[in-house]
Amino acid sequence: MDGRPNMGEQPLGTSIPGTTAAKITASAGELNVPAGWHVQTRRRRGYLLLAQRVGGCLVAAGAVLAAFLMEHGWPDALQVGRSGPAAMLDLLVETLLSPEFRPYLTLLLIAPLLQLVTAQWLRLYAVSRTHIVPFGAMGRIVRCAALITAALYVLGLAYRPEGANSEASFTNLYFIYLAMALFFGMLLVRSALLIGVVALQLFDIGRTRVAILGQDKSAKELVSLFSKPSSEYKLSGIIACGDENAPEVAGAKSLGTVAELDRIINESDLDELIIAADLGSLSVEQRQNVAQTCWQMAVDLRMVAPFYPSFHTEARTEYVGSVCLLNVARTGLYAQWPQTIKRAMDIAVSLAALVALSPLMLITAIAVKLDSPGPIIFRQKRVGLNGRVFNFLKFRSMRHNNDPTIHKQYIESLIKSKQAAAVDKDGKPIYKIADDPRVTRFGRFIRKFSIDELPQLFNVLRGEMSLVGPRPPVPYEVEQYEDWHYKRLLIRPGITGMWQVGGRSRLSYDEMIRLDVQYIENWSLWLDIQILFKTVPVVLRIGDSY
């Protein structure tokens, strides 16, 4: 909600200076971006995580059904002559439609959701063969089954379906069967997944692409382990800590230096980086830069103990052969769990907002149509998550088919020259176009209160935007970016953000970038809620909108 012209509301940057890289051409549908910006979707990992989530949901729903059948005499339901898939399908349909199962339908719907949340919280979703091993995660599987059962048990105590006779609705025996079914179901799915992953890796499909940064004695052992045909890892090579390329280690080729890490990640399509260097070979600043680059580019980072991170993060130990590694967890919005929570809130709040604001949106649509000729909704190409271009929606507030030259010149001046677009009556700088001649009469009104931004709730529902985040730039703005500006494209753009509640048009471009960096690295659900609540009085402050 920024009130900037339709041909390019000023988006924010999200970055820390220091990344340098030449530009390369991205895939179709994306812009030219720096080599330091990993734009891949990580399809292999995505499919693996999707398989685990779908399998977990099916297990949870199946456990609710299986526990019911066990309690109500499942062995008697399958008589001789009624075996096979057809009989199982008949039994499933009969059970779901039976009056006896009706009270359990609530559990059937809620159990998969509980499984998704609990498994994510307990870190049961894994992308490497080491982490998928069922017996290695036995404790977490037990806890997951116990927590889901406990939550459903509490629900069962509170829920009394209409027409059911009280205490007999859900028995203790049922929940014992449920816990058993959940445990063995999750164990079975994890075992099947492991077998599938191992089978694919035997054909060199889905192996984790890894590079080693440094050349201490543990690096040689890791090279030896990763070079085995049975390894789940595919070694890309060695990266030098200094300014000169590293010599080959046990046949592993040199990929370049740490200063070229962004290029190496892109060219080698790395999934993981392991730091195996002497304590003095990388400074604290270099370690921070390596971690930042890996998090930006969706690359897992591990360090050979005792090579500690020297920055704020979470680290867990794991052995590969006899080498002890620290798994360095991503922080802020780079981590998966915060992204999941944020997306869930986006969907819930945007749906509620669309329902509540639908009368206002209808009135606005009619007024826009009556005020000036042209479409009601203004559609514009904007750059979103990972550089993907999407159709950005707003109520039209400008004359149709206007010339974008004014805004292009403004963007170039703002980014390159860092000049304010105007000054107010008190002589203070304004970093946006004031009194834009292209804006219609009614357009000025809806901009003052950010009503023109409401259609972006549909962008949020479609996953192109978030409620809170940097504003999405127009393509010609991205063309003006310095290398360190591109980091802002690594999260979903938002309708509102730190800039909107922290100064809006009074802030320079660099100040906007600093606010977004602060937001990304210190994200919390409470921070998003605070920004959303602070946005309301800000958009009502007429003097700050143009």
XYZ file of C-alpha atoms in Angstrom:
546
model
C 0.000 0.000 0.000
C 2.205 2.760 -1.234
C 0.158 5.064 -3.409
C 2.795 5.176 -6.150
C 1.861 5.446 -9.838
C 0.446 2.376 -11.499
C 3.317 2.235 -13.927
C 5.637 1.311 -11.132
C 5.016 1.720 -7.471
C 8.404 1.897 -5.867
C 9.277 -1.530 -4.514
C 11.762 -2.200 -1.806
C 15.081 -3.950 -1.782
C 16.107 -6.664 0.630
C 19.796 -7.152 0.751
C 23.134 -6.756 2.450
C 25.806 -5.099 0.291
C 28.671 -7.236 -0.827
C 27.396 -9.637 -3.488
C 29.017 -9.076 -6.873
C 28.292 -11.044 -10.000
C 27.852 -10.689 -13.729
C 24.388 -11.031 -15.147
C 23.229 -14.176 -16.854
C 20.040 -15.022 -18.659
C 17.448 -16.862 -16.607
C 14.964 -19.366 -17.958
C 11.848 -18.390 -19.887
C 9.425 -16.275 -17.919
C 12.156 -14.820 -15.710
C 14.400 -11.786 -15.914
C 18.119 -11.400 -16.303
C 19.504 -11.868 -12.811
C 22.941 -12.028 -11.223
C 24.829 -15.289 -11.283
C 24.725 -15.116 -7.502
C 20.991 -15.634 -7.531
C 19.959 -19.270 -7.627
C 16.571 -19.296 -9.369
C 15.943 -23.041 -9.590
C 12.856 -24.528 -7.980
C 14.715 -27.572 -6.662
C 12.225 -29.925 -8.293
C 13.816 -33.094 -6.949
C 13.606 -31.917 -3.357
C 10.174 -30.474 -3.952
C 8.838 -33.790 -5.228
C 10.401 -35.635 -2.303
C 8.852 -33.293 0.248
C 5.515 -33.419 -1.564
C 5.565 -37.228 -1.507
C 6.200 -37.196 2.242
C 3.423 -34.704 2.924
C 0.881 -36.496 0.753
C 1.906 -39.842 2.236
C 1.612 -38.441 5.755
C -1.880 -37.085 5.104
C -3.001 -40.424 3.665
C -1.538 -42.254 6.661
C -3.362 -39.959 9.099
C -6.694 -40.357 7.327
C -6.114 -44.084 6.895
C -5.262 -44.471 10.585
C -8.593 -42.924 11.611
C -10.385 -45.381 9.337
C -8.247 -48.403 10.274
C -8.702 -47.789 14.012
C -12.467 -47.689 13.513
C -12.405 -50.961 11.574
C -10.205 -52.658 14.170
C -12.527 -51.556 16.953
C -15.603 -52.731 15.055
C -14.294 -56.123 13.974
C -12.292 -55.572 10.812
C -11.253 -59.263 10.545
C -14.922 -60.271 10.277
C -15.539 -57.755 7.523
C -13.293 -59.587 5.072
C -14.679 -63.092 4.743
C -13.248 -65.789 2.517
C -14.199 -64.932 -1.036
C -14.082 -61.180 -0.344
C -10.346 -60.598 -0.545
C -8.351 -58.451 -2.912
C -8.446 -54.776 -3.938
C -12.127 -54.860 -4.914
C -13.161 -56.112 -1.479
C -10.990 -53.487 0.229
C -12.553 -50.750 -1.894
C -16.062 -52.004 -1.073
C -15.173 -52.048 2.614
C -13.825 -48.497 2.424
C -16.967 -47.158 0.741
C -19.303 -49.041 3.079
C -17.444 -47.746 6.120
C -17.384 -44.112 5.010
C -21.122 -44.188 4.266
C -22.151 -46.079 7.380
C -24.059 -44.228 10.161
C -21.635 -45.664 12.742
C -18.694 -43.856 11.120
C -20.408 -40.462 10.967
C -19.007 -39.224 14.326
C -15.503 -40.072 13.079
C -15.713 -37.872 9.967
C -14.483 -34.872 11.965
C -11.378 -36.808 13.020
C -10.909 -37.953 9.414
C -10.737 -34.330 8.241
C -8.608 -32.938 11.079
C -6.048 -35.764 11.373
C -4.222 -34.956 8.074
C -3.881 -31.287 9.080
C -2.492 -32.279 12.466
C -0.063 -34.630 10.760
C 1.240 -31.878 8.460
C 1.840 -29.444 11.313
C 3.275 -31.989 13.768
C 5.604 -33.639 11.246
C 6.913 -30.247 10.151
C 7.476 -29.178 13.759
C 9.324 -32.412 14.597
C 11.411 -32.132 11.395
C 10.204 -35.434 10.022
C 10.252 -34.168 6.450
C 13.672 -34.952 4.970
C 15.367 -34.565 1.603
C 18.464 -36.704 2.106
C 18.759 -40.476 2.369
C 20.479 -40.196 5.739
C 17.532 -38.349 7.240
C 14.867 -40.573 5.649
C 16.120 -43.776 7.348
C 13.056 -44.876 9.379
C 14.813 -46.190 12.479
C 16.961 -43.060 12.700
C 13.775 -41.044 13.187
C 12.013 -43.599 15.395
C 11.784 -41.274 18.395
C 10.280 -38.453 16.356
C 7.803 -40.827 14.697
C 6.655 -42.024 18.135
C 6.270 -38.420 19.324
C 4.393 -37.472 16.177
C 1.931 -40.359 16.568
C 1.487 -39.582 20.274
C 0.855 -35.864 19.722
C -1.677 -36.458 16.948
C -3.476 -39.074 19.043
C -3.506 -36.792 22.091
C -4.919 -33.883 20.081
C -7.647 -36.073 18.580
C -8.394 -37.546 22.018
C -8.983 -34.051 23.429
C -11.159 -33.259 20.432
C -13.069 -36.487 21.007
C -13.763 -35.512 24.618
C -15.063 -32.100 23.595
C -16.959 -33.218 20.508
C -20.325 -34.868 20.913
C -21.981 -35.459 17.542
C -25.704 -34.821 17.367
C -27.670 -37.955 18.155
C -24.697 -39.841 19.599
C -25.030 -41.268 23.068
C -22.311 -39.501 25.008
C -19.352 -41.452 26.306
C -19.621 -44.324 23.867
C -18.799 -42.081 20.888
C -15.022 -42.497 21.112
C -13.577 -45.237 23.303
C -10.095 -45.443 24.790
C -9.535 -48.617 22.781
C -10.151 -46.658 19.586
C -7.366 -44.178 20.391
C -4.967 -47.013 21.246
C -5.645 -48.504 17.817
C -5.269 -45.029 16.286
C -1.809 -44.485 17.829
C -0.663 -47.905 16.599
C -1.980 -47.277 13.081
C -0.314 -43.860 12.930
C 3.042 -45.193 14.104
C 3.187 -48.192 11.760
C 1.739 -46.171 8.878
C 4.392 -43.449 9.150
C 7.089 -46.090 9.525
C 5.823 -47.866 6.401
C 5.687 -44.685 4.319
C 9.193 -43.701 5.388
C 10.521 -47.181 4.559
C 8.866 -47.138 1.125
C 10.292 -43.690 0.479
C 13.785 -44.842 1.449
C 13.567 -47.848 -0.887
C 12.455 -45.577 -3.719
C 15.232 -43.048 -3.124
C 17.922 -45.748 -2.915
C 16.640 -47.380 -6.113
C 16.765 -44.080 -7.993
C 20.222 -43.213 -6.687
C 21.586 -46.523 -7.974
C 20.837 -45.095 -11.421
C 22.437 -41.758 -10.453
C 19.027 -40.093 -10.128
C 18.322 -37.762 -7.229
C 21.761 -37.835 -5.618
C 22.657 -34.790 -3.516
C 25.100 -32.558 -5.388
C 27.726 -31.379 -2.909
C 30.921 -29.312 -2.919
C 33.577 -29.061 -0.212
C 34.954 -25.675 0.854
C 38.469 -26.093 2.243
C 41.185 -28.734 2.283
C 41.773 -29.937 5.835
C 42.310 -33.635 6.600
C 38.561 -34.292 6.881
C 38.110 -33.051 3.298
C 40.086 -36.037 1.984
C 37.912 -38.482 3.931
C 34.747 -36.803 2.668
C 36.017 -36.959 -0.923
C 36.666 -40.678 -0.470
C 33.181 -41.281 0.989
C 31.377 -39.240 -1.655
C 33.244 -40.924 -4.514
C 31.736 -44.345 -3.756
C 29.018 -45.499 -6.196
C 26.725 -46.347 -3.267
C 26.962 -42.837 -1.792
C 23.864 -40.652 -1.783
C 26.138 -37.714 -2.603
C 27.515 -36.649 -5.962
C 30.716 -34.674 -5.395
C 31.072 -31.675 -7.701
C 34.520 -30.633 -6.490
C 36.619 -28.566 -4.081
C 36.387 -24.809 -3.433
C 39.455 -22.925 -2.197
C 39.283 -20.607 0.820
C 41.970 -18.278 -0.539
C 42.438 -16.346 -3.754
C 43.935 -19.221 -5.751
C 42.181 -22.327 -7.000
C 42.628 -25.407 -4.840
C 44.656 -28.324 -6.209
C 42.829 -31.579 -6.852
C 42.143 -33.661 -3.742
C 41.967 -37.421 -4.336
C 40.742 -36.805 -7.869
C 38.120 -34.173 -6.972
C 38.417 -31.209 -9.335
C 38.844 -27.583 -8.308
C 35.716 -25.461 -8.809
C 37.202 -22.059 -7.953
C 37.543 -19.825 -4.898
C 35.172 -18.792 -2.116
C 34.824 -15.379 -3.774
C 33.156 -17.158 -6.703
C 30.725 -19.152 -4.548
C 27.574 -17.757 -6.151
C 28.814 -18.647 -9.647
C 29.906 -22.120 -8.530
C 26.517 -22.873 -6.955
C 24.732 -21.947 -10.164
C 27.081 -23.709 -12.566
C 27.359 -26.893 -10.464
C 23.690 -26.784 -9.413
C 24.686 -27.538 -5.820
C 22.292 -28.880 -3.200
C 24.750 -28.725 -0.325
C 28.028 -27.109 0.725
C 30.334 -28.554 3.389
C 32.987 -26.351 4.999
C 36.039 -28.489 5.769
C 38.636 -25.820 6.463
C 41.162 -24.961 9.151
C 39.888 -22.535 11.793
C 42.016 -19.639 10.543
C 41.338 -20.085 6.839
C 38.037 -18.164 6.818
C 37.337 -14.961 8.719
C 34.099 -14.449 10.653
C 32.892 -12.109 7.906
C 33.660 -14.715 5.220
C 31.743 -17.369 7.160
C 28.770 -15.037 7.440
C 28.906 -14.309 3.713
C 29.097 -18.024 2.877
C 26.076 -18.778 5.073
C 24.138 -15.837 3.643
C 24.861 -16.958 0.073
C 23.796 -20.535 0.806
C 20.564 -19.441 2.473
C 19.722 -17.073 -0.374
C 20.317 -19.779 -2.968
C 18.498 -22.627 -1.155
C 21.714 -24.585 -0.557
C 22.113 -26.604 2.647
C 25.199 -25.719 4.683
C 27.217 -28.025 6.932
C 30.525 -27.513 8.724
C 33.104 -29.999 9.955
C 33.352 -29.753 13.759
C 34.998 -27.909 15.478
C 34.604 -25.301 12.711
C 31.778 -23.370 14.378
C 29.562 -20.876 12.554
C 30.491 -17.759 14.631
C 27.075 -16.219 13.900
C 23.559 -16.627 15.260
C 21.948 -19.830 13.993
C 20.827 -23.297 15.041
C 23.247 -26.182 14.497
C 22.775 -29.954 14.881
C 25.473 -32.610 14.692
C 25.515 -35.563 12.322
C 28.170 -38.094 11.311
C 29.158 -38.902 7.735
C 31.532 -41.811 8.091
C 33.774 -40.772 10.972
C 33.461 -37.054 10.178
C 31.291 -35.042 12.569
C 29.315 -32.358 10.733
C 27.285 -29.432 12.041
C 24.048 -28.870 10.122
C 23.638 -25.097 10.018
C 19.934 -24.259 10.012
C 18.542 -21.378 7.993
C 17.211 -18.419 9.940
C 14.529 -15.826 9.353
C 12.367 -16.192 6.256
C 15.010 -18.396 4.600
C 13.825 -21.251 6.831
C 11.026 -23.510 5.617
C 8.860 -23.521 8.732
C 8.417 -19.703 8.853
C 7.467 -19.744 5.171
C 4.811 -22.398 5.848
C 3.309 -20.416 8.741
C 3.390 -17.189 6.742
C 1.644 -18.771 3.757
C -1.105 -20.227 5.963
C -1.750 -16.791 7.483
C -1.776 -15.188 4.021
C -4.516 -17.525 2.809
C -6.675 -17.204 5.934
C -6.457 -13.405 6.253
C -6.835 -12.648 2.531
C -9.958 -14.836 2.294
C -11.495 -13.103 5.303
C -10.531 -9.667 3.948
C -12.066 -10.363 0.533
C -15.360 -11.335 2.162
C -15.392 -8.349 4.530
C -14.291 -5.792 1.922
C -16.359 -7.068 -1.020
C -18.998 -4.254 -0.708
C -16.252 -1.597 -0.763
C -14.564 -3.274 -3.731
C -17.867 -3.392 -5.643
C -18.535 0.316 -5.036
C -14.951 1.163 -6.045
C -15.255 -0.843 -9.264
C -18.413 1.047 -10.252
C -16.838 4.419 -9.426
C -13.682 3.657 -11.439
C -15.800 2.743 -14.462
C -17.892 5.923 -14.216
C -14.931 8.234 -13.562
C -12.926 7.666 -16.756
C -12.843 5.353 -19.790
C -10.806 2.185 -19.509
C -10.780 -1.128 -17.638
C -11.698 -1.362 -13.951
C -8.700 -3.510 -13.047
C -5.202 -2.438 -14.017
C -2.957 -5.404 -14.822
C 0.782 -4.965 -14.946
C 3.780 -7.251 -15.191
C 5.678 -7.276 -11.906
C 8.649 -9.310 -10.696
C 7.981 -11.673 -7.806
C 9.529 -14.599 -5.966
C 12.669 -15.944 -7.682
C 12.305 -13.424 -10.521
C 9.102 -14.871 -11.873
C 6.936 -12.317 -13.634
C 3.247 -12.230 -12.682
C 0.164 -10.103 -13.383
C -0.108 -7.514 -10.627
C -3.678 -6.306 -9.944
C -4.915 -2.866 -8.870
C -8.009 -0.752 -9.305
C -7.148 1.588 -12.169
C -6.282 5.030 -10.822
C -4.640 6.490 -13.945
C -5.759 7.382 -17.433
C -5.825 4.422 -19.770
C -2.816 3.878 -22.095
C -0.660 6.536 -20.386
C 3.024 7.051 -21.117
C 5.353 5.237 -18.648
C 8.314 7.515 -19.460
C 7.741 9.679 -16.372
C 7.993 6.720 -14.060
C 10.980 5.197 -15.854
C 12.906 8.441 -15.441
C 11.881 8.608 -11.795
C 13.097 5.041 -11.133
C 16.452 5.699 -12.767
C 16.912 8.878 -10.735
C 15.920 7.172 -7.491
C 18.220 4.144 -7.859
C 21.173 5.511 -9.800
C 21.302 9.115 -8.591
C 19.545 8.473 -5.265
C 17.648 11.729 -5.695
C 14.269 12.607 -4.181
C 11.449 13.095 -6.671
C 10.165 16.240 -4.936
C 10.071 18.193 -1.674
C 7.073 19.026 0.482
C 5.993 22.452 1.725
C 8.445 22.152 4.625
C 11.349 21.414 2.300
C 11.580 17.736 3.265
C 12.385 15.216 0.487
C 9.644 13.020 -0.990
C 10.841 9.826 -2.666
C 7.870 9.340 -4.983
C 6.116 11.212 -7.760
C 3.882 13.920 -6.312
C 0.984 15.430 -8.296
C 1.328 12.915 -11.125
C -0.666 14.323 -14.105
C -1.641 10.817 -15.239
C -3.770 10.121 -12.135
C -7.554 10.499 -12.488
C -9.791 12.460 -10.113
C -11.198 9.356 -8.413
C -7.764 7.738 -8.654
C -6.336 10.357 -6.295
C -8.999 9.504 -3.730
C -8.477 5.722 -3.756
C -4.713 6.231 -3.649
C -4.947 8.388 -0.538
C -6.516 5.471 1.337
C -4.748 2.663 -0.605
C -8.118 1.312 -1.776
C -6.570 0.756 -5.206
C -4.408 -2.004 -3.679
C -7.310 -4.259 -2.594
C -7.338 -6.488 -5.740
C -3.870 -7.663 -4.708
C -5.629 -9.916 -2.207
C -6.259 -12.150 -5.232
C -2.503 -12.100 -5.938
C -1.989 -13.282 -2.353
C -4.467 -16.147 -2.752
C -2.730 -17.251 -5.952
C 0.614 -17.400 -4.144
C 2.183 -14.598 -6.181
C 2.307 -12.193 -3.248
C 2.151 -12.157 0.538
C 0.285 -9.821 2.869
C 3.597 -8.501 4.224
C 6.833 -8.166 2.279
C 8.733 -5.905 -0.147
C 6.713 -4.236 -2.873
C 7.006 -6.009 -6.276
C 9.114 -4.092 -8.816
C 8.331 -3.535 -12.479
C 10.740 -5.208 -14.937
C 12.400 -1.961 -16.006
C 13.140 -1.212 -12.366
C 14.959 -4.536 -11.981
C 17.088 -3.555 -14.976
C 18.405 -0.636 -12.877
C 19.299 -2.834 -9.890
C 22.757 -2.992 -8.453
C 23.955 -6.526 -7.687
C 23.090 -6.275 -4.015
C 19.478 -5.297 -4.734
C 18.539 -8.710 -6.148
C 18.291 -10.394 -2.784
C 14.891 -8.760 -2.275
C 13.481 -11.064 -4.947
C 14.152 -14.151 -2.829
C 10.913 -13.783 -0.840
C 7.337 -13.148 -1.945
C 6.498 -9.465 -2.427
C 3.831 -8.011 -0.159
C 0.887 -5.629 -0.086
C 2.347 -3.860 2.940
C 5.669 -4.016 4.749
C 8.255 -2.370 6.969
C 8.647 0.506 4.524
C 4.932 1.328 4.493
C 4.734 1.584 8.285
C 8.235 2.983 8.776
C 8.185 6.143 6.699
C 6.718 5.436 3.242
C 7.650 8.191 0.782
C 9.937 9.892 3.309
C 12.557 7.135 3.119
C 15.367 6.913 0.586
C 15.953 3.767 -1.442
C 18.827 2.600 0.784
C 16.725 3.138 3.899
C 13.961 1.032 2.393
C 16.440 -1.747 1.704
C 17.697 -1.727 5.288
C 14.147 -2.064 6.598
C 13.500 -5.079 4.397
C 16.737 -6.743 5.464
C 15.669 -6.254 9.058
C 12.277 -7.795 8.250
C 13.691 -10.887 6.520
C 16.266 -11.686 9.180
C 14.033 -11.005 12.189
C 10.751 -12.349 10.857
C 8.133 -13.679 13.221
C 4.396 -14.214 12.982
C 3.973 -11.490 15.587
C 5.997 -9.063 13.436
C 3.640 -9.651 10.489
C 0.630 -9.086 12.738
C 2.159 -5.848 14.073
C 2.823 -4.569 10.543
C -0.730 -5.388 9.433
C -2.236 -3.507 12.382
C 0.115 -0.537 11.936
C -0.805 -0.333 8.249
C -4.382 0.767 9.024
C -3.564 4.141 10.658
C -0.769 4.720 8.138
C -3.068 4.492 5.095
C -5.536 6.831 6.817
C -2.804 9.456 7.215
C -3.649 11.388 4.061
C -0.556 13.577 4.013
C 1.757 10.640 3.320
C -0.028 9.429 0.166
C 0.424 10.756 -3.366
